[in-house]
Amino acid sequence: MHRNVSNVWWLAAALGLALAGCGSDSTAPSGRPAAGQIAFTTDRDGNVDIYLMHADGSGVTRLTNNPARDFWPVWSSDGTRIAFYSERDGNGEIYVVNADGSNPLNLTNNPASDATPAWSPDGSKIAFTTTRDGNGEVYVMNADGSNPLNLTNNPGWDGFGAWSPDGTKIAFNSERDGNGEIYVMNADGSGLRNLTNNPAADLAPAWRPR
């Protein structure tokens, strides 16, 4: 397990795909991405950046274009924005950008490493992993970056928060028991429960959609 969340490229390569909708490749109104569009991470132009393509692999376009590494794209539930991890400020930060690549905004702006963004189903909040308290913790903030709140607050490494489809719970990975386990908690950090309780390493939870 990588405790330094600035070194999450190995997981980003496997988990950094994000799919918004399905069906037609027709252009969506109001700046929203076409149905079935996929955001992905690639170094095809010599740098790690985020690209978009249609679900059939056509229409590849570059979303970010920065000398630093940008990866781990995650769509907002309405398909209008993409949150992602970026090192363009010299350390790991959570950025958000419009689906057409415009208006990149640093949401975390902290000297610690912030990574693995996860949108709440209603788009109002973003969960993320951060080392700002000296070890990995799961935080949640408003979608504009305001009011960051530590939900886990434990000496063990916690990260990779994943929202339940109804937005009431967050599953996450924790090493508080000495090895990787999957925990779940309420969206405010209460009601903590160990789901796996196994001597093997368990990580990267993903909720089944409704």
PDB file of C-alpha atoms in Angstrom:
ATOM      1  CA  MET A   1       0.000   0.000   0.000  1.00  0.00           C
ATOM      2  CA  HIS A   2       1.330   3.435  -0.936  1.00  0.00           C
ATOM      3  CA  ARG A   3       0.952   5.704   2.091  1.00  0.00           C
ATOM      4  CA  ASN A   4       2.208   8.743   0.159  1.00  0.00           C
ATOM      5  CA  VAL A   5      -0.850   9.716  -1.882  1.00  0.00           C
ATOM      6  CA  SER A   6       1.311  11.681  -4.328  1.00  0.00           C
ATOM      7  CA  ASN A   7       2.427   8.247  -5.632  1.00  0.00           C
ATOM      8  CA  VAL A   8      -0.958   6.936  -6.758  1.00  0.00           C
ATOM      9  CA  TRP A   9      -0.057   6.587 -10.444  1.00  0.00           C
ATOM     10  CA  TRP A  10      -0.117   2.786 -10.177  1.00  0.00           C
ATOM     11  CA  LEU A  11      -3.764   2.899  -9.124  1.00  0.00           C
ATOM     12  CA  ALA A  12      -4.654   5.758 -11.443  1.00  0.00           C
ATOM     13  CA  ALA A  13      -3.590   3.679 -14.409  1.00  0.00           C
ATOM     14  CA  ALA A  14      -6.095   1.019 -13.389  1.00  0.00           C
ATOM     15  CA  LEU A  15      -8.866   3.133 -11.909  1.00  0.00           C
ATOM     16  CA  GLY A  16      -8.543   6.505 -13.675  1.00  0.00           C
ATOM     17  CA  LEU A  17     -11.268   5.857 -16.252  1.00  0.00           C
ATOM     18  CA  ALA A  18     -14.570   7.675 -15.810  1.00  0.00           C
ATOM     19  CA  LEU A  19     -17.699   6.970 -17.821  1.00  0.00           C
ATOM     20  CA  ALA A  20     -20.590   9.413 -18.104  1.00  0.00           C
ATOM     21  CA  GLY A  21     -23.799   7.910 -19.443  1.00  0.00           C
ATOM     22  CA  CYS A  22     -24.217   5.519 -22.332  1.00  0.00           C
ATOM     23  CA  GLY A  23     -25.738   5.436 -25.781  1.00  0.00           C
ATOM     24  CA  SER A  24     -25.419   8.026 -28.563  1.00  0.00           C
ATOM     25  CA  ASP A  25     -22.234   9.974 -29.309  1.00  0.00           C
ATOM     26  CA  SER A  26     -24.240  13.054 -30.229  1.00  0.00           C
ATOM     27  CA  THR A  27     -23.173  16.379 -28.784  1.00  0.00           C
ATOM     28  CA  ALA A  28     -24.969  17.232 -25.568  1.00  0.00           C
ATOM     29  CA  PRO A  29     -26.424  20.732 -24.921  1.00  0.00           C
ATOM     30  CA  SER A  30     -25.191  23.381 -22.498  1.00  0.00           C
ATOM     31  CA  GLY A  31     -21.561  22.307 -22.619  1.00  0.00           C
ATOM     32  CA  ARG A  32     -22.263  18.841 -21.230  1.00  0.00           C
ATOM     33  CA  PRO A  33     -20.238  15.932 -22.629  1.00  0.00           C
ATOM     34  CA  ALA A  34     -21.749  13.600 -25.181  1.00  0.00           C
ATOM     35  CA  ALA A  35     -23.355  10.473 -23.733  1.00  0.00           C
ATOM     36  CA  GLY A  36     -20.895   7.629 -23.464  1.00  0.00           C
ATOM     37  CA  GLN A  37     -17.856   9.882 -23.263  1.00  0.00           C
ATOM     38  CA  ILE A  38     -14.832   8.553 -21.354  1.00  0.00           C
ATOM     39  CA  ALA A  39     -12.149  10.535 -19.545  1.00  0.00           C
ATOM     40  CA  PHE A  40      -8.807   8.772 -19.247  1.00  0.00           C
ATOM     41  CA  THR A  41      -5.177   9.306 -18.307  1.00  0.00           C
ATOM     42  CA  THR A  42      -2.383   8.946 -20.866  1.00  0.00           C
ATOM     43  CA  ASP A  43       1.235   9.888 -21.483  1.00  0.00           C
ATOM     44  CA  ARG A  44       0.894   9.578 -25.272  1.00  0.00           C
ATOM     45  CA  ASP A  45       2.220  13.096 -25.829  1.00  0.00           C
ATOM     46  CA  GLY A  46       5.167  12.706 -23.489  1.00  0.00           C
ATOM     47  CA  ASN A  47       3.424  13.918 -20.351  1.00  0.00           C
ATOM     48  CA  VAL A  48       0.734  12.498 -18.089  1.00  0.00           C
ATOM     49  CA  ASP A  49      -2.507  14.311 -18.978  1.00  0.00           C
ATOM     50  CA  ILE A  50      -6.257  13.716 -19.117  1.00  0.00           C
ATOM     51  CA  TYR A  51      -7.978  13.076 -22.433  1.00  0.00           C
ATOM     52  CA  LEU A  52     -11.565  12.503 -23.541  1.00  0.00           C
ATOM     53  CA  MET A  53     -12.936  10.075 -26.112  1.00  0.00           C
ATOM     54  CA  HIS A  54     -16.274   8.682 -27.192  1.00  0.00           C
ATOM     55  CA  ALA A  55     -17.253   5.271 -25.872  1.00  0.00           C
ATOM     56  CA  ASP A  56     -16.263   3.685 -29.214  1.00  0.00           C
ATOM     57  CA  GLY A  57     -12.738   5.154 -28.990  1.00  0.00           C
ATOM     58  CA  SER A  58     -13.291   7.923 -31.534  1.00  0.00           C
ATOM     59  CA  GLY A  59     -13.098  11.681 -31.051  1.00  0.00           C
ATOM     60  CA  VAL A  60     -10.022  11.724 -28.809  1.00  0.00           C
ATOM     61  CA  THR A  61      -9.337  15.205 -27.420  1.00  0.00           C
ATOM     62  CA  ARG A  62      -6.915  16.539 -24.833  1.00  0.00           C
ATOM     63  CA  LEU A  63      -8.533  17.969 -21.690  1.00  0.00           C
ATOM     64  CA  THR A  64      -5.475  19.073 -19.701  1.00  0.00           C
ATOM     65  CA  ASN A  65      -2.190  20.378 -21.100  1.00  0.00           C
ATOM     66  CA  ASN A  66       0.305  21.067 -18.348  1.00  0.00           C
ATOM     67  CA  PRO A  67       3.975  20.067 -17.852  1.00  0.00           C
ATOM     68  CA  ALA A  68       3.022  18.540 -14.491  1.00  0.00           C
ATOM     69  CA  ARG A  69       1.155  15.249 -14.143  1.00  0.00           C
ATOM     70  CA  ASP A  70      -2.655  15.368 -14.266  1.00  0.00           C
ATOM     71  CA  PHE A  71      -4.605  12.165 -13.664  1.00  0.00           C
ATOM     72  CA  TRP A  72      -7.392  10.388 -11.768  1.00  0.00           C
ATOM     73  CA  PRO A  73     -10.331  12.060 -13.595  1.00  0.00           C
ATOM     74  CA  VAL A  74     -13.781  11.749 -12.010  1.00  0.00           C
ATOM     75  CA  TRP A  75     -16.991  13.092 -13.574  1.00  0.00           C
ATOM     76  CA  SER A  76     -19.538  15.091 -11.625  1.00  0.00           C
ATOM     77  CA  SER A  77     -22.943  13.413 -11.577  1.00  0.00           C
ATOM     78  CA  ASP A  78     -24.398  15.913 -14.070  1.00  0.00           C
ATOM     79  CA  GLY A  79     -21.480  15.439 -16.481  1.00  0.00           C
ATOM     80  CA  THR A  80     -20.550  19.117 -16.601  1.00  0.00           C
ATOM     81  CA  ARG A  81     -17.299  18.992 -14.586  1.00  0.00           C
ATOM     82  CA  ILE A  82     -14.326  16.733 -14.001  1.00  0.00           C
ATOM     83  CA  ALA A  83     -12.339  16.617 -10.772  1.00  0.00           C
ATOM     84  CA  PHE A  84      -8.773  15.333 -11.030  1.00  0.00           C
ATOM     85  CA  TYR A  85      -5.411  15.042  -9.300  1.00  0.00           C
ATOM     86  CA  SER A  86      -2.672  17.445 -10.398  1.00  0.00           C
ATOM     87  CA  GLU A  87       0.925  18.182  -9.457  1.00  0.00           C
ATOM     88  CA  ARG A  88       1.039  21.511 -11.296  1.00  0.00           C
ATOM     89  CA  ASP A  89       1.550  23.450  -8.049  1.00  0.00           C
ATOM     90  CA  GLY A  90       4.526  21.343  -6.996  1.00  0.00           C
ATOM     91  CA  ASN A  91       2.526  18.918  -4.861  1.00  0.00           C
ATOM     92  CA  GLY A  92      -0.624  16.841  -5.200  1.00  0.00           C
ATOM     93  CA  GLU A  93      -3.822  18.896  -5.368  1.00  0.00           C
ATOM     94  CA  ILE A  94      -7.452  18.313  -6.344  1.00  0.00           C
ATOM     95  CA  TYR A  95      -8.515  20.406  -9.328  1.00  0.00           C
ATOM     96  CA  VAL A  96     -11.841  20.730 -11.081  1.00  0.00           C
ATOM     97  CA  VAL A  97     -12.353  21.701 -14.710  1.00  0.00           C
ATOM     98  CA  ASN A  98     -15.351  22.165 -16.966  1.00  0.00           C
ATOM     99  CA  ALA A  99     -16.058  19.244 -19.309  1.00  0.00           C
ATOM    100  CA  ASP A 100     -14.605  21.256 -22.222  1.00  0.00           C
ATOM    101  CA  GLY A 101     -11.334  21.852 -20.330  1.00  0.00           C
ATOM    102  CA  SER A 102     -12.066  25.454 -19.407  1.00  0.00           C
ATOM    103  CA  ASN A 103     -11.762  27.145 -16.018  1.00  0.00           C
ATOM    104  CA  PRO A 104      -9.335  24.844 -14.127  1.00  0.00           C
ATOM    105  CA  LEU A 105      -9.615  25.552 -10.408  1.00  0.00           C
ATOM    106  CA  ASN A 106      -7.470  24.338  -7.491  1.00  0.00           C
ATOM    107  CA  LEU A 107      -9.922  23.168  -4.826  1.00  0.00           C
ATOM    108  CA  THR A 108      -7.513  22.071  -2.089  1.00  0.00           C
ATOM    109  CA  ASN A 109      -4.559  24.505  -2.259  1.00  0.00           C
ATOM    110  CA  ASN A 110      -2.645  22.901   0.613  1.00  0.00           C
ATOM    111  CA  PRO A 111       1.076  22.059   1.018  1.00  0.00           C
ATOM    112  CA  ALA A 112       0.121  18.459   1.866  1.00  0.00           C
ATOM    113  CA  SER A 113      -0.696  15.879  -0.789  1.00  0.00           C
ATOM    114  CA  ASP A 114      -4.386  15.689  -1.774  1.00  0.00           C
ATOM    115  CA  ALA A 115      -5.584  12.952  -4.131  1.00  0.00           C
ATOM    116  CA  THR A 116      -8.315  10.451  -5.175  1.00  0.00           C
ATOM    117  CA  PRO A 117     -11.312  12.821  -5.569  1.00  0.00           C
ATOM    118  CA  ALA A 118     -14.799  11.293  -5.423  1.00  0.00           C
ATOM    119  CA  TRP A 119     -17.951  13.305  -6.165  1.00  0.00           C
ATOM    120  CA  SER A 120     -21.037  12.859  -4.011  1.00  0.00           C
ATOM    121  CA  PRO A 121     -24.037  11.635  -6.057  1.00  0.00           C
ATOM    122  CA  ASP A 122     -25.746  15.030  -5.845  1.00  0.00           C
ATOM    123  CA  GLY A 123     -22.562  16.853  -6.920  1.00  0.00           C
ATOM    124  CA  SER A 124     -22.470  19.059  -3.838  1.00  0.00           C
ATOM    125  CA  LYS A 125     -19.389  17.543  -2.172  1.00  0.00           C
ATOM    126  CA  ILE A 126     -16.096  15.851  -2.988  1.00  0.00           C
ATOM    127  CA  ALA A 127     -14.393  13.251  -0.813  1.00  0.00           C
ATOM    128  CA  PHE A 128     -10.604  12.982  -1.128  1.00  0.00           C
ATOM    129  CA  THR A 129      -7.487  11.499   0.467  1.00  0.00           C
ATOM    130  CA  THR A 130      -5.032  13.861   2.127  1.00  0.00           C
ATOM    131  CA  THR A 131      -1.854  13.813   4.222  1.00  0.00           C
ATOM    132  CA  ARG A 132      -2.439  17.253   5.743  1.00  0.00           C
ATOM    133  CA  ASP A 133      -2.714  15.727   9.248  1.00  0.00           C
ATOM    134  CA  GLY A 134       0.527  13.767   8.910  1.00  0.00           C
ATOM    135  CA  ASN A 135      -0.970  10.548   7.567  1.00  0.00           C
ATOM    136  CA  GLY A 136      -3.618   9.550   5.055  1.00  0.00           C
ATOM    137  CA  GLU A 137      -7.131  10.629   5.986  1.00  0.00           C
ATOM    138  CA  VAL A 138     -10.469  10.793   4.177  1.00  0.00           C
ATOM    139  CA  TYR A 139     -11.737  14.357   3.971  1.00  0.00           C
ATOM    140  CA  VAL A 140     -14.880  15.796   2.429  1.00  0.00           C
ATOM    141  CA  MET A 141     -15.279  19.344   1.124  1.00  0.00           C
ATOM    142  CA  ASN A 142     -17.917  21.338  -0.688  1.00  0.00           C
ATOM    143  CA  ALA A 143     -17.661  21.144  -4.487  1.00  0.00           C
ATOM    144  CA  ASP A 144     -16.134  24.645  -4.539  1.00  0.00           C
ATOM    145  CA  GLY A 145     -13.356  23.550  -2.150  1.00  0.00           C
ATOM    146  CA  SER A 146     -14.779  25.221   0.941  1.00  0.00           C
ATOM    147  CA  ASN A 147     -15.250  23.668   4.388  1.00  0.00           C
ATOM    148  CA  PRO A 148     -12.798  20.724   4.233  1.00  0.00           C
ATOM    149  CA  LEU A 149     -13.586  18.259   7.026  1.00  0.00           C
ATOM    150  CA  ASN A 150     -11.599  15.268   8.327  1.00  0.00           C
ATOM    151  CA  LEU A 151     -13.988  12.303   8.481  1.00  0.00           C
ATOM    152  CA  THR A 152     -11.611   9.533   9.580  1.00  0.00           C
ATOM    153  CA  ASN A 153      -9.147  11.195  12.004  1.00  0.00           C
ATOM    154  CA  ASN A 154      -7.135   8.085  12.893  1.00  0.00           C
ATOM    155  CA  PRO A 155      -3.374   7.356  13.183  1.00  0.00           C
ATOM    156  CA  GLY A 156      -3.796   4.516  10.676  1.00  0.00           C
ATOM    157  CA  TRP A 157      -3.721   5.274   6.935  1.00  0.00           C
ATOM    158  CA  ASP A 158      -7.217   5.980   5.511  1.00  0.00           C
ATOM    159  CA  GLY A 159      -8.043   6.804   1.892  1.00  0.00           C
ATOM    160  CA  PHE A 160      -9.860   6.083  -1.369  1.00  0.00           C
ATOM    161  CA  GLY A 161     -13.314   7.199  -0.212  1.00  0.00           C
ATOM    162  CA  ALA A 162     -16.268   5.993  -2.324  1.00  0.00           C
ATOM    163  CA  TRP A 163     -19.817   7.351  -1.961  1.00  0.00           C
ATOM    164  CA  SER A 164     -22.855   5.104  -1.730  1.00  0.00           C
ATOM    165  CA  PRO A 165     -25.386   5.723  -4.539  1.00  0.00           C
ATOM    166  CA  ASP A 166     -27.739   7.559  -2.163  1.00  0.00           C
ATOM    167  CA  GLY A 167     -24.920   9.732  -0.775  1.00  0.00           C
ATOM    168  CA  THR A 168     -25.501   8.726   2.845  1.00  0.00           C
ATOM    169  CA  LYS A 169     -22.367   6.597   3.325  1.00  0.00           C
ATOM    170  CA  ILE A 170     -18.707   6.484   2.298  1.00  0.00           C
ATOM    171  CA  ALA A 171     -16.709   3.277   1.963  1.00  0.00           C
ATOM    172  CA  PHE A 172     -12.941   3.608   2.236  1.00  0.00           C
ATOM    173  CA  ASN A 173      -9.659   1.754   2.680  1.00  0.00           C
ATOM    174  CA  SER A 174      -7.996   1.779   6.104  1.00  0.00           C
ATOM    175  CA  GLU A 175      -4.872   0.335   7.719  1.00  0.00           C
ATOM    176  CA  ARG A 176      -5.965   1.132  11.279  1.00  0.00           C
ATOM    177  CA  ASP A 177      -6.048  -2.600  12.078  1.00  0.00           C
ATOM    178  CA  GLY A 178      -2.517  -3.170  10.810  1.00  0.00           C
ATOM    179  CA  ASN A 179      -3.424  -4.199   7.260  1.00  0.00           C
ATOM    180  CA  GLY A 180      -5.653  -2.950   4.450  1.00  0.00           C
ATOM    181  CA  GLU A 181      -9.357  -3.274   5.239  1.00  0.00           C
ATOM    182  CA  ILE A 182     -12.573  -1.868   3.782  1.00  0.00           C
ATOM    183  CA  TYR A 183     -14.554   0.280   6.184  1.00  0.00           C
ATOM    184  CA  VAL A 184     -17.837   2.132   5.764  1.00  0.00           C
ATOM    185  CA  MET A 185     -19.080   5.203   7.607  1.00  0.00           C
ATOM    186  CA  ASN A 186     -21.909   7.665   7.403  1.00  0.00           C
ATOM    187  CA  ALA A 187     -21.255  10.695   5.204  1.00  0.00           C
ATOM    188  CA  ASP A 188     -20.549  12.782   8.317  1.00  0.00           C
ATOM    189  CA  GLY A 189     -17.934  10.311   9.628  1.00  0.00           C
ATOM    190  CA  SER A 190     -20.152   8.615  12.210  1.00  0.00           C
ATOM    191  CA  GLY A 191     -21.255   4.976  12.327  1.00  0.00           C
ATOM    192  CA  LEU A 192     -17.854   3.482  11.469  1.00  0.00           C
ATOM    193  CA  ARG A 193     -17.846  -0.234  10.581  1.00  0.00           C
ATOM    194  CA  ASN A 194     -15.180  -2.705   9.384  1.00  0.00           C
ATOM    195  CA  LEU A 195     -16.626  -4.678   6.460  1.00  0.00           C
ATOM    196  CA  THR A 196     -13.772  -7.028   5.531  1.00  0.00           C
ATOM    197  CA  ASN A 197     -11.798  -7.963   8.690  1.00  0.00           C
ATOM    198  CA  ASN A 198      -9.362 -10.226   6.831  1.00  0.00           C
ATOM    199  CA  PRO A 199      -5.569 -10.693   7.179  1.00  0.00           C
ATOM    200  CA  ALA A 200      -5.178 -10.123   3.424  1.00  0.00           C
ATOM    201  CA  ALA A 201      -4.993  -6.607   1.931  1.00  0.00           C
ATOM    202  CA  ASP A 202      -8.419  -5.257   0.927  1.00  0.00           C
ATOM    203  CA  LEU A 203      -8.615  -1.904  -0.868  1.00  0.00           C
ATOM    204  CA  ALA A 204     -10.244   0.364  -3.469  1.00  0.00           C
ATOM    205  CA  PRO A 205     -13.966  -0.073  -2.679  1.00  0.00           C
ATOM    206  CA  ALA A 206     -16.533   0.700  -5.411  1.00  0.00           C
ATOM    207  CA  TRP A 207     -20.288   0.818  -4.808  1.00  0.00           C
ATOM    208  CA  ARG A 208     -22.673  -0.835  -7.255  1.00  0.00           C
ATOM    209  CA  PRO A 209     -24.998   1.789  -8.794  1.00  0.00           C
ATOM    210  CA  ARG A 210     -28.690   1.576  -8.065  1.00  0.00           C
TER     211      ARG A 210
END
